[in-house]
Amino acid sequence: MAKLIIIRGNSGSGKSTVAQLLQHVLGAGVMLVGQDEIRRNILNVRDQPNNLAIQLIEDIVNYGIVHCDYVILEGILNKSKYGSMIDNLMNQMNVETHTYYFNLSFQETVRRHNLKPDTDFGPEAMANWFLKNDVLGVKNEKCISQAMSENEIVKMILVDII
């Protein structure tokens, strides 16, 4: 049975870094699906309801569920835009899902974002995207606080999935 790990949160929260670390620790054959990679770099579409990236993300994750032991889906994945797609993925018979939400303040996401050496947007744009407490409300969803380090988060996820 494939394990789907969904890592969500606001821009700048650290989800991409954690997802990459987790993929590295789990080893070869672990699929990492980044919302921004698909939406911004592959399709170049705006993050609006019913954008083309939603279906492509679902299709790619489903491919991973069939062919990989672990699939990591990471992104802002706003519940109002991506919630139905996430429900579709989570409600399959052949997948064990683990969901994590970076529940950080706006100030903390800006602080973390400013640590990145190369960014193409600033606090003003982040303020437009910020959603407070956008949890899915699904069973076993875990919230990640700003007190947790990247390594602590990865260890917590590993304990949950292995």
mmCIF file of C-alpha atoms in Angstrom:
data_model
loop_
_atom_site.group_PDB
_atom_site.id
_atom_site.type_symbol
_atom_site.label_atom_id
_atom_site.label_comp_id
_atom_site.label_asym_id
_atom_site.label_seq_id
_atom_site.Cartn_x
_atom_site.Cartn_y
_atom_site.Cartn_z
ATOM 1 C CA MET A 1 0.000 0.000 0.000
ATOM 2 C CA ALA A 2 1.377 3.407 -0.983
ATOM 3 C CA LYS A 3 1.762 6.105 1.627
ATOM 4 C CA LEU A 4 0.717 9.630 0.701
ATOM 5 C CA ILE A 5 2.244 12.407 2.781
ATOM 6 C CA ILE A 6 0.532 15.769 2.345
ATOM 7 C CA ILE A 7 2.452 18.795 3.623
ATOM 8 C CA ARG A 8 0.506 22.061 3.487
ATOM 9 C CA GLY A 9 0.895 25.582 4.767
ATOM 10 C CA ASN A 10 1.319 29.198 3.849
ATOM 11 C CA SER A 11 4.057 30.514 1.605
ATOM 12 C CA GLY A 12 7.398 30.668 3.371
ATOM 13 C CA SER A 13 6.503 28.225 6.131
ATOM 14 C CA GLY A 14 9.169 25.618 5.308
ATOM 15 C CA LYS A 15 7.075 22.903 3.660
ATOM 16 C CA SER A 16 9.260 22.557 0.559
ATOM 17 C CA THR A 17 12.417 22.242 2.647
ATOM 18 C CA VAL A 18 10.840 19.592 4.886
ATOM 19 C CA ALA A 19 9.458 17.704 1.868
ATOM 20 C CA GLN A 20 12.894 17.648 0.214
ATOM 21 C CA LEU A 21 14.585 16.478 3.423
ATOM 22 C CA LEU A 22 11.970 13.758 3.850
ATOM 23 C CA GLN A 23 12.425 12.574 0.263
ATOM 24 C CA HIS A 24 16.185 12.438 0.787
ATOM 25 C CA VAL A 25 15.845 10.430 4.014
ATOM 26 C CA LEU A 26 13.352 7.967 2.498
ATOM 27 C CA GLY A 27 15.643 7.357 -0.475
ATOM 28 C CA ALA A 28 15.259 6.441 -4.114
ATOM 29 C CA GLY A 29 11.880 6.018 -5.731
ATOM 30 C CA VAL A 30 10.066 8.506 -3.484
ATOM 31 C CA MET A 31 7.932 10.866 -5.547
ATOM 32 C CA LEU A 32 7.868 14.518 -4.498
ATOM 33 C CA VAL A 33 5.074 16.550 -6.073
ATOM 34 C CA GLY A 34 5.351 20.300 -5.519
ATOM 35 C CA GLN A 35 2.309 22.443 -6.177
ATOM 36 C CA ASP A 36 4.447 25.419 -7.238
ATOM 37 C CA GLU A 37 6.550 23.314 -9.601
ATOM 38 C CA ILE A 38 3.459 22.164 -11.461
ATOM 39 C CA ARG A 39 1.398 25.338 -11.279
ATOM 40 C CA ARG A 40 4.140 27.911 -11.836
ATOM 41 C CA ASN A 41 6.861 26.120 -13.794
ATOM 42 C CA ILE A 42 5.089 23.435 -15.811
ATOM 43 C CA LEU A 43 1.734 25.084 -16.566
ATOM 44 C CA ASN A 44 2.343 28.776 -15.741
ATOM 45 C CA VAL A 45 -1.194 29.309 -14.421
ATOM 46 C CA ARG A 46 -2.556 31.528 -11.667
ATOM 47 C CA ASP A 47 -3.603 29.932 -8.399
ATOM 48 C CA GLN A 48 -7.337 30.337 -8.805
ATOM 49 C CA PRO A 49 -10.272 27.945 -8.432
ATOM 50 C CA ASN A 50 -10.375 25.207 -11.080
ATOM 51 C CA ASN A 51 -6.921 26.013 -12.469
ATOM 52 C CA LEU A 52 -5.306 23.441 -14.765
ATOM 53 C CA ALA A 53 -2.729 22.448 -12.157
ATOM 54 C CA ILE A 54 -5.307 20.849 -9.859
ATOM 55 C CA GLN A 55 -6.087 17.967 -12.220
ATOM 56 C CA LEU A 56 -2.456 17.523 -13.228
ATOM 57 C CA ILE A 57 -1.372 17.336 -9.572
ATOM 58 C CA GLU A 58 -4.030 14.686 -8.940
ATOM 59 C CA ASP A 59 -2.942 12.693 -11.997
ATOM 60 C CA ILE A 60 0.747 12.811 -11.039
ATOM 61 C CA VAL A 61 0.044 11.821 -7.425
ATOM 62 C CA ASN A 62 -2.130 8.929 -8.631
ATOM 63 C CA TYR A 63 0.745 7.753 -10.832
ATOM 64 C CA GLY A 64 2.984 7.824 -7.765
ATOM 65 C CA ILE A 65 0.435 5.915 -5.682
ATOM 66 C CA VAL A 66 0.553 3.105 -8.254
ATOM 67 C CA HIS A 67 4.315 3.051 -8.758
ATOM 68 C CA CYS A 68 5.969 4.293 -5.542
ATOM 69 C CA ASP A 69 5.945 3.331 -1.886
ATOM 70 C CA TYR A 70 5.846 6.984 -0.818
ATOM 71 C CA VAL A 71 4.390 10.079 -2.462
ATOM 72 C CA ILE A 72 4.954 13.485 -0.895
ATOM 73 C CA LEU A 73 2.568 16.250 -1.985
ATOM 74 C CA GLU A 74 3.552 19.704 -0.784
ATOM 75 C CA GLY A 75 2.221 23.185 -1.332
ATOM 76 C CA ILE A 76 -0.033 25.878 -0.028
ATOM 77 C CA LEU A 77 -2.877 23.702 -1.349
ATOM 78 C CA ASN A 78 -5.574 26.112 -0.216
ATOM 79 C CA LYS A 79 -8.533 24.066 1.055
ATOM 80 C CA SER A 80 -11.121 26.053 -0.921
ATOM 81 C CA LYS A 81 -9.283 25.448 -4.222
ATOM 82 C CA TYR A 82 -7.608 22.060 -3.706
ATOM 83 C CA GLY A 83 -9.824 20.441 -1.055
ATOM 84 C CA SER A 84 -11.850 18.280 -3.465
ATOM 85 C CA MET A 85 -8.690 17.017 -5.156
ATOM 86 C CA ILE A 86 -7.132 16.203 -1.782
ATOM 87 C CA ASP A 87 -10.324 14.374 -0.728
ATOM 88 C CA ASN A 88 -10.174 12.308 -3.938
ATOM 89 C CA LEU A 89 -6.591 11.308 -3.206
ATOM 90 C CA MET A 90 -7.205 10.524 0.455
ATOM 91 C CA ASN A 91 -10.316 8.427 -0.099
ATOM 92 C CA GLN A 92 -8.728 5.773 -2.288
ATOM 93 C CA MET A 93 -8.623 2.176 -1.106
ATOM 94 C CA ASN A 94 -4.934 1.622 -1.910
ATOM 95 C CA VAL A 95 -3.414 4.599 -0.074
ATOM 96 C CA GLU A 96 -2.515 5.392 3.524
ATOM 97 C CA THR A 97 -2.566 9.162 3.987
ATOM 98 C CA HIS A 98 -0.738 11.348 6.494
ATOM 99 C CA THR A 99 -1.490 15.083 6.519
ATOM 100 C CA TYR A 100 0.518 17.904 8.056
ATOM 101 C CA TYR A 101 -0.258 21.615 8.221
ATOM 102 C CA PHE A 102 2.286 24.334 9.040
ATOM 103 C CA ASN A 103 0.206 26.451 11.419
ATOM 104 C CA LEU A 104 2.435 29.522 11.653
ATOM 105 C CA SER A 105 1.798 33.224 12.109
ATOM 106 C CA PHE A 106 2.131 35.576 9.155
ATOM 107 C CA GLN A 107 5.146 37.203 10.810
ATOM 108 C CA GLU A 108 6.890 33.829 11.122
ATOM 109 C CA THR A 109 6.273 32.943 7.458
ATOM 110 C CA VAL A 110 7.750 36.303 6.396
ATOM 111 C CA ARG A 111 10.754 35.791 8.690
ATOM 112 C CA ARG A 112 11.408 32.332 7.231
ATOM 113 C CA HIS A 113 10.866 33.556 3.676
ATOM 114 C CA ASN A 114 13.427 36.317 4.206
ATOM 115 C CA LEU A 115 16.049 33.669 5.060
ATOM 116 C CA LYS A 116 15.924 32.412 1.469
ATOM 117 C CA PRO A 117 18.731 33.813 -0.695
ATOM 118 C CA ASP A 118 16.714 34.161 -3.900
ATOM 119 C CA THR A 119 12.996 35.009 -3.901
ATOM 120 C CA ASP A 120 10.716 36.549 -6.483
ATOM 121 C CA PHE A 121 8.095 38.001 -4.119
ATOM 122 C CA GLY A 122 7.914 39.801 -0.820
ATOM 123 C CA PRO A 123 5.711 40.327 2.236
ATOM 124 C CA GLU A 124 3.048 42.253 0.305
ATOM 125 C CA ALA A 125 2.335 39.316 -1.983
ATOM 126 C CA MET A 126 2.524 36.900 0.931
ATOM 127 C CA ALA A 127 -0.085 38.943 2.805
ATOM 128 C CA ASN A 128 -2.470 38.528 -0.161
ATOM 129 C CA TRP A 129 -2.030 34.736 -0.090
ATOM 130 C CA PHE A 130 -1.973 34.192 3.666
ATOM 131 C CA LEU A 131 -4.756 32.030 5.087
ATOM 132 C CA LYS A 132 -4.997 31.654 8.826
ATOM 133 C CA ASN A 133 -5.720 28.139 10.105
ATOM 134 C CA ASP A 134 -6.516 26.550 6.713
ATOM 135 C CA VAL A 135 -6.595 23.044 8.182
ATOM 136 C CA LEU A 136 -8.383 20.259 6.322
ATOM 137 C CA GLY A 137 -10.095 18.965 9.442
ATOM 138 C CA VAL A 138 -9.437 15.344 8.539
ATOM 139 C CA LYS A 139 -8.670 12.491 10.898
ATOM 140 C CA ASN A 140 -5.073 12.413 12.124
ATOM 141 C CA GLU A 141 -4.129 15.764 10.564
ATOM 142 C CA LYS A 142 -1.199 17.174 12.522
ATOM 143 C CA CYS A 143 -0.386 20.846 12.932
ATOM 144 C CA ILE A 144 3.241 21.903 12.898
ATOM 145 C CA SER A 145 4.175 24.825 15.127
ATOM 146 C CA GLN A 146 6.966 27.329 14.658
ATOM 147 C CA ALA A 147 8.746 25.803 17.666
ATOM 148 C CA MET A 148 9.558 22.636 15.686
ATOM 149 C CA SER A 149 12.822 22.420 13.746
ATOM 150 C CA GLU A 150 13.032 20.912 10.265
ATOM 151 C CA ASN A 151 14.708 17.814 11.671
ATOM 152 C CA GLU A 152 12.060 17.408 14.386
ATOM 153 C CA ILE A 153 9.318 17.622 11.760
ATOM 154 C CA VAL A 154 10.998 15.024 9.552
ATOM 155 C CA LYS A 155 11.472 12.697 12.542
ATOM 156 C CA MET A 156 7.796 13.103 13.517
ATOM 157 C CA ILE A 157 6.675 12.228 9.989
ATOM 158 C CA LEU A 158 9.007 9.216 9.844
ATOM 159 C CA VAL A 159 7.583 7.889 13.121
ATOM 160 C CA ASP A 160 4.069 8.262 11.664
ATOM 161 C CA ILE A 161 4.727 6.553 8.335
ATOM 162 C CA ILE A 162 7.168 3.756 9.141
#
